[in-house]
mmCIF file with all atom_site columns, C-alpha atoms in Angstrom:
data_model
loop_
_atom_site.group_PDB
_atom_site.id
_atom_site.type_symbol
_atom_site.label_atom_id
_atom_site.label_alt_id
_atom_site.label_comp_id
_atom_site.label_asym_id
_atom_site.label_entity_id
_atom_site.label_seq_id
_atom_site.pdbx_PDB_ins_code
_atom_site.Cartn_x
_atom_site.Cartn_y
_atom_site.Cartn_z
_atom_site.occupancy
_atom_site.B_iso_or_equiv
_atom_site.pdbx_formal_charge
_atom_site.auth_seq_id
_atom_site.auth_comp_id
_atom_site.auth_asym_id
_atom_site.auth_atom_id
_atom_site.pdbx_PDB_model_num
ATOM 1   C CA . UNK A 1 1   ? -13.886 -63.229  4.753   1.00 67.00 ? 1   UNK A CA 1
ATOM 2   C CA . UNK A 1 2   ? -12.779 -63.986  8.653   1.00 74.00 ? 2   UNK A CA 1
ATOM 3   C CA . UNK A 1 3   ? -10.885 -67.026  7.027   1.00 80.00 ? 3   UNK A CA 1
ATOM 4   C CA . UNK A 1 4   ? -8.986  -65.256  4.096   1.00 85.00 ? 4   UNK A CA 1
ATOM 5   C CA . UNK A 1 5   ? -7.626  -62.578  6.731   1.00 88.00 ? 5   UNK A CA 1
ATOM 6   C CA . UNK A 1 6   ? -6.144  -65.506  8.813   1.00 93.00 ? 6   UNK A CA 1
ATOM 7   C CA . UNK A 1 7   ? -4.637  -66.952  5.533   1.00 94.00 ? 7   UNK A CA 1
ATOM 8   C CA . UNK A 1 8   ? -3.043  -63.312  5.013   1.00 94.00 ? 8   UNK A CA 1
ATOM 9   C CA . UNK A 1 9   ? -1.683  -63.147  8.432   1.00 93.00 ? 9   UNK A CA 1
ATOM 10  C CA . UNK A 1 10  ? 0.059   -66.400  8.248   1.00 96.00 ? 10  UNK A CA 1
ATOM 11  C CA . UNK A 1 11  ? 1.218   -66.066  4.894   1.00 94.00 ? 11  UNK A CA 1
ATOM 12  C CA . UNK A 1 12  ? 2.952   -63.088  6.251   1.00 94.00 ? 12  UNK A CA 1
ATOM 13  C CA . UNK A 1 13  ? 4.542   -64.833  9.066   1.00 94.00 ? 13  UNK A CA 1
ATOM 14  C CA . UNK A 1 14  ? 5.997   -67.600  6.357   1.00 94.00 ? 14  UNK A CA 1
ATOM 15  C CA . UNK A 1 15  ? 9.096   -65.751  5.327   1.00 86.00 ? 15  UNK A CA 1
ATOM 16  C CA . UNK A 1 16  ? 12.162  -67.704  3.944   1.00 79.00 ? 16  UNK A CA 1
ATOM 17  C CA . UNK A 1 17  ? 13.274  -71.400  5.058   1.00 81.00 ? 17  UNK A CA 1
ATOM 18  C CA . UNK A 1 18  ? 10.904  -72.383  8.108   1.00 89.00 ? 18  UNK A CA 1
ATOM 19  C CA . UNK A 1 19  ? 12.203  -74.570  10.864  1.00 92.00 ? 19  UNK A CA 1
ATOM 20  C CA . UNK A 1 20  ? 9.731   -76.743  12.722  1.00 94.00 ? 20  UNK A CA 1
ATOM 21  C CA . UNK A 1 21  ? 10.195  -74.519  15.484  1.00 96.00 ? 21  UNK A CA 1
ATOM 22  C CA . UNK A 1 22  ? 9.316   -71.577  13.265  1.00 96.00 ? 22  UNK A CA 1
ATOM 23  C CA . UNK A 1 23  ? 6.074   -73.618  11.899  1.00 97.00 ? 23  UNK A CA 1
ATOM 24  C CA . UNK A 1 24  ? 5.075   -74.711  15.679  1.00 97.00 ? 24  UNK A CA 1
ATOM 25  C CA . UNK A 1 25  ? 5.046   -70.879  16.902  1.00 96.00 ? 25  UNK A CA 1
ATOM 26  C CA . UNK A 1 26  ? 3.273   -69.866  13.842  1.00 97.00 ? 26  UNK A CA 1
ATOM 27  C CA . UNK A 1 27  ? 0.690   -72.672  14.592  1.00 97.00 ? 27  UNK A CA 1
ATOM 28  C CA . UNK A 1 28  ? 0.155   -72.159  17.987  1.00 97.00 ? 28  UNK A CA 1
ATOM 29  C CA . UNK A 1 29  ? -0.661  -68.853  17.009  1.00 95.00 ? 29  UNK A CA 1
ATOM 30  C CA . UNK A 1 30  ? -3.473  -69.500  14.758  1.00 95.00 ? 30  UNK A CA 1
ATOM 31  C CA . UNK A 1 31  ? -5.344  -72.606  16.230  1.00 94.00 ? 31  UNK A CA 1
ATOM 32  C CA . UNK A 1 32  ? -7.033  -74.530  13.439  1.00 95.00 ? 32  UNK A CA 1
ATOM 33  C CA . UNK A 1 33  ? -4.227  -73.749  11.400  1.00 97.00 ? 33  UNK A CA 1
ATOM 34  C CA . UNK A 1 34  ? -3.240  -77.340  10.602  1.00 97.00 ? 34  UNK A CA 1
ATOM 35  C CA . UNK A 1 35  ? -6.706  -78.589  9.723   1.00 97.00 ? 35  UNK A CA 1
ATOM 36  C CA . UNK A 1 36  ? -7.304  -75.584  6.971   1.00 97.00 ? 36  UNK A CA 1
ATOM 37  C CA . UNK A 1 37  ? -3.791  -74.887  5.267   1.00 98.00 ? 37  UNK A CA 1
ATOM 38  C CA . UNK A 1 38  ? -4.159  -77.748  2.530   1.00 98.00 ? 38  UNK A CA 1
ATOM 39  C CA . UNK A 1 39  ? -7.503  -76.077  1.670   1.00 97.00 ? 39  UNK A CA 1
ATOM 40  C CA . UNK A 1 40  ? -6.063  -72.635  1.053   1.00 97.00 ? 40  UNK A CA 1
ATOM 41  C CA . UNK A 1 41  ? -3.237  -74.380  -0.610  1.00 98.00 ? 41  UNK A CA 1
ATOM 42  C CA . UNK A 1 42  ? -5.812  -75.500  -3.167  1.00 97.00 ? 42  UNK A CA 1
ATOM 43  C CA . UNK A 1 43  ? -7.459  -72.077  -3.464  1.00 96.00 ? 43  UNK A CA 1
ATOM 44  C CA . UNK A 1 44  ? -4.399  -69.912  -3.550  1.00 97.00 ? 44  UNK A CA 1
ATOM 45  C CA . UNK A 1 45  ? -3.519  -73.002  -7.031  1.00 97.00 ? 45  UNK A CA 1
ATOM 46  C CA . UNK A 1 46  ? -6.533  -72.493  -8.631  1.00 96.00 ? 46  UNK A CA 1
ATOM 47  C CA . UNK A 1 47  ? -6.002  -68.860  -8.896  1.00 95.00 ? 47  UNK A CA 1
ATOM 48  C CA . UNK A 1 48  ? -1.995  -68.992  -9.615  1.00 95.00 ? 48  UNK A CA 1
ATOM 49  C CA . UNK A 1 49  ? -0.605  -67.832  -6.753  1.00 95.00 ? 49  UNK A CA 1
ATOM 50  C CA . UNK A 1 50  ? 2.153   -70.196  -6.660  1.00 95.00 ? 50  UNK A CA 1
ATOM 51  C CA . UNK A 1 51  ? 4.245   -67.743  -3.900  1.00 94.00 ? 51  UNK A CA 1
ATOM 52  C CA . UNK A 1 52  ? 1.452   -68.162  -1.351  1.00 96.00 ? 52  UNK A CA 1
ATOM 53  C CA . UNK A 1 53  ? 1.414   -71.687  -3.053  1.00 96.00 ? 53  UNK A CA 1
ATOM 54  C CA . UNK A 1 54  ? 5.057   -72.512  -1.394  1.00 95.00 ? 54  UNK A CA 1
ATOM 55  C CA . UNK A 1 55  ? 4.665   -70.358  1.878   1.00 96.00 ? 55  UNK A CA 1
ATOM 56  C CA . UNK A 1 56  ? 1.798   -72.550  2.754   1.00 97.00 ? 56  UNK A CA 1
ATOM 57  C CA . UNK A 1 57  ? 3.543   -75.803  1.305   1.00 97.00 ? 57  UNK A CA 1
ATOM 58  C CA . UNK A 1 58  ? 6.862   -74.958  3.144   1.00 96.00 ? 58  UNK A CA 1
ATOM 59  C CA . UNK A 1 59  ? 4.603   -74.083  6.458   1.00 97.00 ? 59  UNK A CA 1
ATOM 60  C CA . UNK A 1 60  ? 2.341   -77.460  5.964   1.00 97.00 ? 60  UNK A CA 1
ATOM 61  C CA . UNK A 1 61  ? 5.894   -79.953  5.570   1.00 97.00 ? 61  UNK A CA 1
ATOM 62  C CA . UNK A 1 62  ? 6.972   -78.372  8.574   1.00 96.00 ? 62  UNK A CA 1
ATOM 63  C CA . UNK A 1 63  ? 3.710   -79.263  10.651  1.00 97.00 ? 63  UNK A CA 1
ATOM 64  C CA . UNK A 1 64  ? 3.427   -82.049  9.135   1.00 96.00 ? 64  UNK A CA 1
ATOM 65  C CA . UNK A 1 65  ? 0.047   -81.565  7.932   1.00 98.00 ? 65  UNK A CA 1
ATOM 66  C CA . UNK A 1 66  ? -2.121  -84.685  6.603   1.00 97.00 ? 66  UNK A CA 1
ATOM 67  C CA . UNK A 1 67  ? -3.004  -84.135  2.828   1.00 98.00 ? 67  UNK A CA 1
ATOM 68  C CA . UNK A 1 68  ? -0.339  -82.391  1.391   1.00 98.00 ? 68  UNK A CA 1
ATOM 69  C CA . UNK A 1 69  ? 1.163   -84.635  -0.596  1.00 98.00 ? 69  UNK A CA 1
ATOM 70  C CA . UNK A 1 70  ? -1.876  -85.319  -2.261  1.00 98.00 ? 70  UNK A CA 1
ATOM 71  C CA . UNK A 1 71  ? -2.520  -81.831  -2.850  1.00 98.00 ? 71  UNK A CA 1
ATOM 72  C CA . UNK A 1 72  ? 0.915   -81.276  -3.975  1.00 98.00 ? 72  UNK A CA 1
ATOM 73  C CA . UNK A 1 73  ? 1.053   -84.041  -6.500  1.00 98.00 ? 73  UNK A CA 1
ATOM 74  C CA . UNK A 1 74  ? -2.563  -83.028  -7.801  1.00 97.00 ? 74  UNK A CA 1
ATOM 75  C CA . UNK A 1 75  ? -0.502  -79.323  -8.586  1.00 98.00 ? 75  UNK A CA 1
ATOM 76  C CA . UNK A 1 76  ? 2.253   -81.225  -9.838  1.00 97.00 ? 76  UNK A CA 1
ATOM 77  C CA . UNK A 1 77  ? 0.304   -83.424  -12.222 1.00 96.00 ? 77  UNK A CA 1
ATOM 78  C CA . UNK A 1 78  ? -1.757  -79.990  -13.458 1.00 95.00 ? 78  UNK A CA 1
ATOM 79  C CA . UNK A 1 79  ? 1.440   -79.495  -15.084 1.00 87.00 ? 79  UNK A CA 1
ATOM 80  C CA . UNK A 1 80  ? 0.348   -75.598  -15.214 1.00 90.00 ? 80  UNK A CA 1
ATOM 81  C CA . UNK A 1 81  ? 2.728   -72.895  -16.598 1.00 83.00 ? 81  UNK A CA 1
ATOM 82  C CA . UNK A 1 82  ? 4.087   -70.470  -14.142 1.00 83.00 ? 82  UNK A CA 1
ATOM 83  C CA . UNK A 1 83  ? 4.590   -73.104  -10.781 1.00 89.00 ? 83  UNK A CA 1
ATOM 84  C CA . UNK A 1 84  ? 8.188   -73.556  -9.275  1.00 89.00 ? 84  UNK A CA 1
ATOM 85  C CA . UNK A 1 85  ? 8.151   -77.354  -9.423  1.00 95.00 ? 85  UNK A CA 1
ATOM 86  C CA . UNK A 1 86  ? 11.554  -77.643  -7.628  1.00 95.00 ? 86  UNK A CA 1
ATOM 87  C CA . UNK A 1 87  ? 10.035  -76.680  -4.245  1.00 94.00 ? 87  UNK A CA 1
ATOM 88  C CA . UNK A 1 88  ? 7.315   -78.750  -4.806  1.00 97.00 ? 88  UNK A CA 1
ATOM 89  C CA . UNK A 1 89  ? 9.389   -81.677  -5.787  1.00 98.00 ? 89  UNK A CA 1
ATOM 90  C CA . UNK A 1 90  ? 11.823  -81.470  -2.474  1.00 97.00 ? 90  UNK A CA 1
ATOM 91  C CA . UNK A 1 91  ? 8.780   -80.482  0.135   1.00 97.00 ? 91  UNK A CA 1
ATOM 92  C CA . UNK A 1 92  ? 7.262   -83.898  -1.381  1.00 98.00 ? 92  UNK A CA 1
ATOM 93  C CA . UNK A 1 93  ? 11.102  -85.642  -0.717  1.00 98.00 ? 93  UNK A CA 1
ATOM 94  C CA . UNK A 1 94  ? 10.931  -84.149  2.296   1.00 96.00 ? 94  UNK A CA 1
ATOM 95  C CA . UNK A 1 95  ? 8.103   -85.504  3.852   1.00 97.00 ? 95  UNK A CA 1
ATOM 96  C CA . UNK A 1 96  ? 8.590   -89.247  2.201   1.00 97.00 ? 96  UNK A CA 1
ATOM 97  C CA . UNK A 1 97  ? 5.425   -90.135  0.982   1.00 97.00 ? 97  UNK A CA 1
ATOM 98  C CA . UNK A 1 98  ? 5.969   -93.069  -1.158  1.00 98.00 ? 98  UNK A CA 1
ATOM 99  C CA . UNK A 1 99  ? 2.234   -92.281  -2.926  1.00 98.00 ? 99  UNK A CA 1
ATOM 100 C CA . UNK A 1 100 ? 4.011   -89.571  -4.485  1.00 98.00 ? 100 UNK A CA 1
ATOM 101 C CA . UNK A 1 101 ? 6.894   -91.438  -6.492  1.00 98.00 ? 101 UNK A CA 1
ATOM 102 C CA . UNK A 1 102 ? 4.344   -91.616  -9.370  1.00 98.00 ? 102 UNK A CA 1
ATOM 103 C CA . UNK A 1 103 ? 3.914   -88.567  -9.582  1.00 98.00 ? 103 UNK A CA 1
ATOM 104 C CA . UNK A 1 104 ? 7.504   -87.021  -8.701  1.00 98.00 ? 104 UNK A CA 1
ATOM 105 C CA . UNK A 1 105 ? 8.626   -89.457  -11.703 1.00 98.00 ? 105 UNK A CA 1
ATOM 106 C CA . UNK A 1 106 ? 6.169   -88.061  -14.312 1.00 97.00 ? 106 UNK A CA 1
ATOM 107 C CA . UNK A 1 107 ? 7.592   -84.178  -13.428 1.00 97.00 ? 107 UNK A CA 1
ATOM 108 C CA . UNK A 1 108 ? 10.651  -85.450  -14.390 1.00 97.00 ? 108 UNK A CA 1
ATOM 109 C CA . UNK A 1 109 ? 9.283   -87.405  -17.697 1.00 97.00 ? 109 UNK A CA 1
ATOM 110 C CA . UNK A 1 110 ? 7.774   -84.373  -18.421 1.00 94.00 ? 110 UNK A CA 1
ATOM 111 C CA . UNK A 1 111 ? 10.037  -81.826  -17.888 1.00 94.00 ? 111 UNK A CA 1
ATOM 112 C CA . UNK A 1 112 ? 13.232  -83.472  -19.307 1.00 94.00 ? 112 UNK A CA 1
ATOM 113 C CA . UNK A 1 113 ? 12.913  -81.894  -22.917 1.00 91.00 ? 113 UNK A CA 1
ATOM 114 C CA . UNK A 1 114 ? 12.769  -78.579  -21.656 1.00 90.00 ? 114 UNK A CA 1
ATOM 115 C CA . UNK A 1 115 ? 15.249  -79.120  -18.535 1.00 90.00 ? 115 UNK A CA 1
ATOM 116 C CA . UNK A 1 116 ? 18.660  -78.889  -20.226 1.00 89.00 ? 116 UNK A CA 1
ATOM 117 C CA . UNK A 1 117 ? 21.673  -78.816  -19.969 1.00 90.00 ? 117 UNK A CA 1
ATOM 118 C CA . UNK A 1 118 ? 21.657  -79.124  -16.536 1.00 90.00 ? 118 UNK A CA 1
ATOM 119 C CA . UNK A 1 119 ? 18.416  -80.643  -15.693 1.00 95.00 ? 119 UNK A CA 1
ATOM 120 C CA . UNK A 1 120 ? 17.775  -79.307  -12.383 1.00 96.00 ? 120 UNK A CA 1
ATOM 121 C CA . UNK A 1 121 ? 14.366  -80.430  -11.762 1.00 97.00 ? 121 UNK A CA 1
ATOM 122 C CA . UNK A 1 122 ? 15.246  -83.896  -12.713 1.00 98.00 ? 122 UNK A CA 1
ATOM 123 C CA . UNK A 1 123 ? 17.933  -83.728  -10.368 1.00 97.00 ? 123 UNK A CA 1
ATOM 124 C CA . UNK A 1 124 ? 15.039  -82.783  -7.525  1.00 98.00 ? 124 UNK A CA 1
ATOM 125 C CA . UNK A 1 125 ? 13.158  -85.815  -8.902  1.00 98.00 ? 125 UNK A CA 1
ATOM 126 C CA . UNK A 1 126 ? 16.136  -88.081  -8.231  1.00 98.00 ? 126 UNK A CA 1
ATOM 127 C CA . UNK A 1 127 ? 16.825  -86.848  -4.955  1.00 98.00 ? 127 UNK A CA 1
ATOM 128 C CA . UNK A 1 128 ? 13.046  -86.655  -3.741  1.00 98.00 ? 128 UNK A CA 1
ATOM 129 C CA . UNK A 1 129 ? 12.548  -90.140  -4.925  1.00 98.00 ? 129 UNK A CA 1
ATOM 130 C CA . UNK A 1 130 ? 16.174  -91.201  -3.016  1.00 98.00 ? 130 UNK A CA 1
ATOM 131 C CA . UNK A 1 131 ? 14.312  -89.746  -0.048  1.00 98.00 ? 131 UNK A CA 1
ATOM 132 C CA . UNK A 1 132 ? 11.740  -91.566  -0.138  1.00 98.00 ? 132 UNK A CA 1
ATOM 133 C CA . UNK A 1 133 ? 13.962  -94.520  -0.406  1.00 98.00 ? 133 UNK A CA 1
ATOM 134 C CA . UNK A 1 134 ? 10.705  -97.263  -1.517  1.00 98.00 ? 134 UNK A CA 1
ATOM 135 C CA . UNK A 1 135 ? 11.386  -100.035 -4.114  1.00 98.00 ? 135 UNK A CA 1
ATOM 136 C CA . UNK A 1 136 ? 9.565   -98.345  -6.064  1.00 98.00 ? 136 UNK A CA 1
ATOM 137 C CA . UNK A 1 137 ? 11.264  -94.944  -5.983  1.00 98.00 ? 137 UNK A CA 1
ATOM 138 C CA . UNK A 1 138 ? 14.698  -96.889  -6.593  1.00 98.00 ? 138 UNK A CA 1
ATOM 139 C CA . UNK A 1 139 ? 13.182  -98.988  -9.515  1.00 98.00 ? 139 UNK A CA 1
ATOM 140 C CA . UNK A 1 140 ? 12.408  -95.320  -11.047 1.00 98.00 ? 140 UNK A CA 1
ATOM 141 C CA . UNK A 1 141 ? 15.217  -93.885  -10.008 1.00 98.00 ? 141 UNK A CA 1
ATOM 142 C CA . UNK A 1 142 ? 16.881  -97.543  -11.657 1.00 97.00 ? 142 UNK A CA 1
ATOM 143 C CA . UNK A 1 143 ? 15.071  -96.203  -15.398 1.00 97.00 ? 143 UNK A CA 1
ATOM 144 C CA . UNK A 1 144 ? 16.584  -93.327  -15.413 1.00 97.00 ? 144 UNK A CA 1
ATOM 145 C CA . UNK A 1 145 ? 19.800  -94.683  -15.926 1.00 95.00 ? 145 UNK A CA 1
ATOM 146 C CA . UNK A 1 146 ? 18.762  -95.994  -18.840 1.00 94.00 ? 146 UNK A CA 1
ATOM 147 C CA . UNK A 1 147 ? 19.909  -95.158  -22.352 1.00 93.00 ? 147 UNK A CA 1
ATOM 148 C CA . UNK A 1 148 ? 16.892  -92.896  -23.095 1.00 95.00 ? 148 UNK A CA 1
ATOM 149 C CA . UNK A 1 149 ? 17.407  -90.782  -20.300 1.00 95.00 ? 149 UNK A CA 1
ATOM 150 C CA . UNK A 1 150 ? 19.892  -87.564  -20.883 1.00 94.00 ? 150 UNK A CA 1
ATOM 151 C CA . UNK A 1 151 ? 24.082  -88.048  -19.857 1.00 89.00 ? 151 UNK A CA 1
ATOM 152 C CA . UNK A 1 152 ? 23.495  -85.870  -16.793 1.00 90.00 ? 152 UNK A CA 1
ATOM 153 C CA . UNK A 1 153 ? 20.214  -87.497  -15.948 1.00 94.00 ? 153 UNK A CA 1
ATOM 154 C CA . UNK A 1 154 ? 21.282  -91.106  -16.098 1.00 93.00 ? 154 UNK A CA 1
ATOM 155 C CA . UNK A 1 155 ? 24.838  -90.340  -14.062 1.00 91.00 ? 155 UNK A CA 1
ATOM 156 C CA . UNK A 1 156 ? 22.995  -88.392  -10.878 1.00 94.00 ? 156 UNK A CA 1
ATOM 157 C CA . UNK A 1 157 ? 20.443  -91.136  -11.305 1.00 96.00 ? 157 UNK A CA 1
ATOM 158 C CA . UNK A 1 158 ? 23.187  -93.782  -10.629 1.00 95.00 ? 158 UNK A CA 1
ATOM 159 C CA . UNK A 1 159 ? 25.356  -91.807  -8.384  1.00 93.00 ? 159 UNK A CA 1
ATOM 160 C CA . UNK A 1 160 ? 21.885  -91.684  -5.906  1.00 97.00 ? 160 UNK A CA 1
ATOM 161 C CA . UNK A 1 161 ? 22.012  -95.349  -6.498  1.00 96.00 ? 161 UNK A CA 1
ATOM 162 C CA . UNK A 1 162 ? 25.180  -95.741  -5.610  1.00 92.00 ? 162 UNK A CA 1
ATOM 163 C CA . UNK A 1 163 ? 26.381  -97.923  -8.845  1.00 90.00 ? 163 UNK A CA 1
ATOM 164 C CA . UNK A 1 164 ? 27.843  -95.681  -11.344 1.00 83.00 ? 164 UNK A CA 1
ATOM 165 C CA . UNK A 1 165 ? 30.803  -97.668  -10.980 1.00 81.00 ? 165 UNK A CA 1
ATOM 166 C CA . UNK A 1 166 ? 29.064  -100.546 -11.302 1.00 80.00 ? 166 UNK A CA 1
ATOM 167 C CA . UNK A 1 167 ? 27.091  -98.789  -14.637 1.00 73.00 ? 167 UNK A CA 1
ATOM 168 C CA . UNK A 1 168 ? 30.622  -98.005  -16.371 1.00 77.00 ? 168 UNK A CA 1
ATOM 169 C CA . UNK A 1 169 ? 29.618  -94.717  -15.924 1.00 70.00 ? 169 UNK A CA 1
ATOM 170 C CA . UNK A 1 170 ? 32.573  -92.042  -16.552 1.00 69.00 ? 170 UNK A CA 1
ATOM 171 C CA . UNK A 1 171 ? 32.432  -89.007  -14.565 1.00 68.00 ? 171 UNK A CA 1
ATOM 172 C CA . UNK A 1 172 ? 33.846  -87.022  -16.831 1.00 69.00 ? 172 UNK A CA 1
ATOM 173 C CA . UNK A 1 173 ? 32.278  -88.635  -19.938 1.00 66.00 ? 173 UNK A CA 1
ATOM 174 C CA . UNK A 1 174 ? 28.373  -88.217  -18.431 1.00 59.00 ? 174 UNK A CA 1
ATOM 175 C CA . UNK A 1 175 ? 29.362  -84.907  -17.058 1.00 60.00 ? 175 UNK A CA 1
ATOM 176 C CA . UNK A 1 176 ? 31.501  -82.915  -19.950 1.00 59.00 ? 176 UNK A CA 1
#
């Protein structure tokens, strides 16, 4: 009980973009804080609370925290209905893990049926994975600017690359 009223009182200091600054105050307030956040991350996804989800998530990149990419990507790969996968997918670009290019490129496999026209989450994908900046991540990032990848898809894939001259690719053609 002692431990869900500390996860109350910091999820109601996370308000809004969080600085490290921000994340160091609210961690030197709550001691501990750093070695049980990934563990009510997990608790507050098994019950769908995806907003106390991303406070803790956005509080956790901030510190730094070891294991939250790997509970992040375990979320990710649930693939559950109701979960804001963009802030997911840029907290786990933002904190570079290259063990979670896997699993940032099978969001965007999954979600590109039901992502257009724009394909915003892809976009995330692309950008988390340009982030991360691996081989690996650019050899994914690489497929999607293949032909069975979406106009939009395949053009912000090769403008993170760099080579949509190179591709042929036509702003206006991969855009319009």
């Amino acid at each position: 009980m002692a431990e869900r009223a500390e996860a109350d009182l910091v999820e109601s200091r996370v308000n809004g973009f969080l600085t490290e600054q921000d994340a160091r105050s609210i961690a030197d307030l709550h001691p501990g804080l750093c070695e049980v956040v990934v563990s009510w991350i997990r608790e507050a996804a098994s019950v769908g609370s995806w907003t106390r989800v991303e406070k803790f998530a956005n509080l956790a990149a901030a510190l730094r925290v070891a294991g939250l990419s790997e509970v992040l990507q375990e979320i990710l790969d649930s693939n559950v209905a109701g979960l804001n996968k963009e802030d997911l997918v840029d907290i786990l670009g933002e904190i570079r893990d290259p063990s979670a290019v896997a699993s940032l490129f099978r969001v965007a496999e999954g979600s590109v049926s039901e992502d257009a026209p724009a394909y915003w989450l892809c976009q995330k994908v692309i950008s988390s994975l340009g982030e991360i900046g691996t081989p690996e991540a650019s050899d994914l990032i690489r497929q999607m600017t293949g032909e069975s990848w979406p106009d939009a898809v395949r053009w912000h894939a090769a403008v993170e690359l760099e080579i949509e001259d190179e591709l042929g690719f036509d702003e206006d053609q991969m855009l319009g």
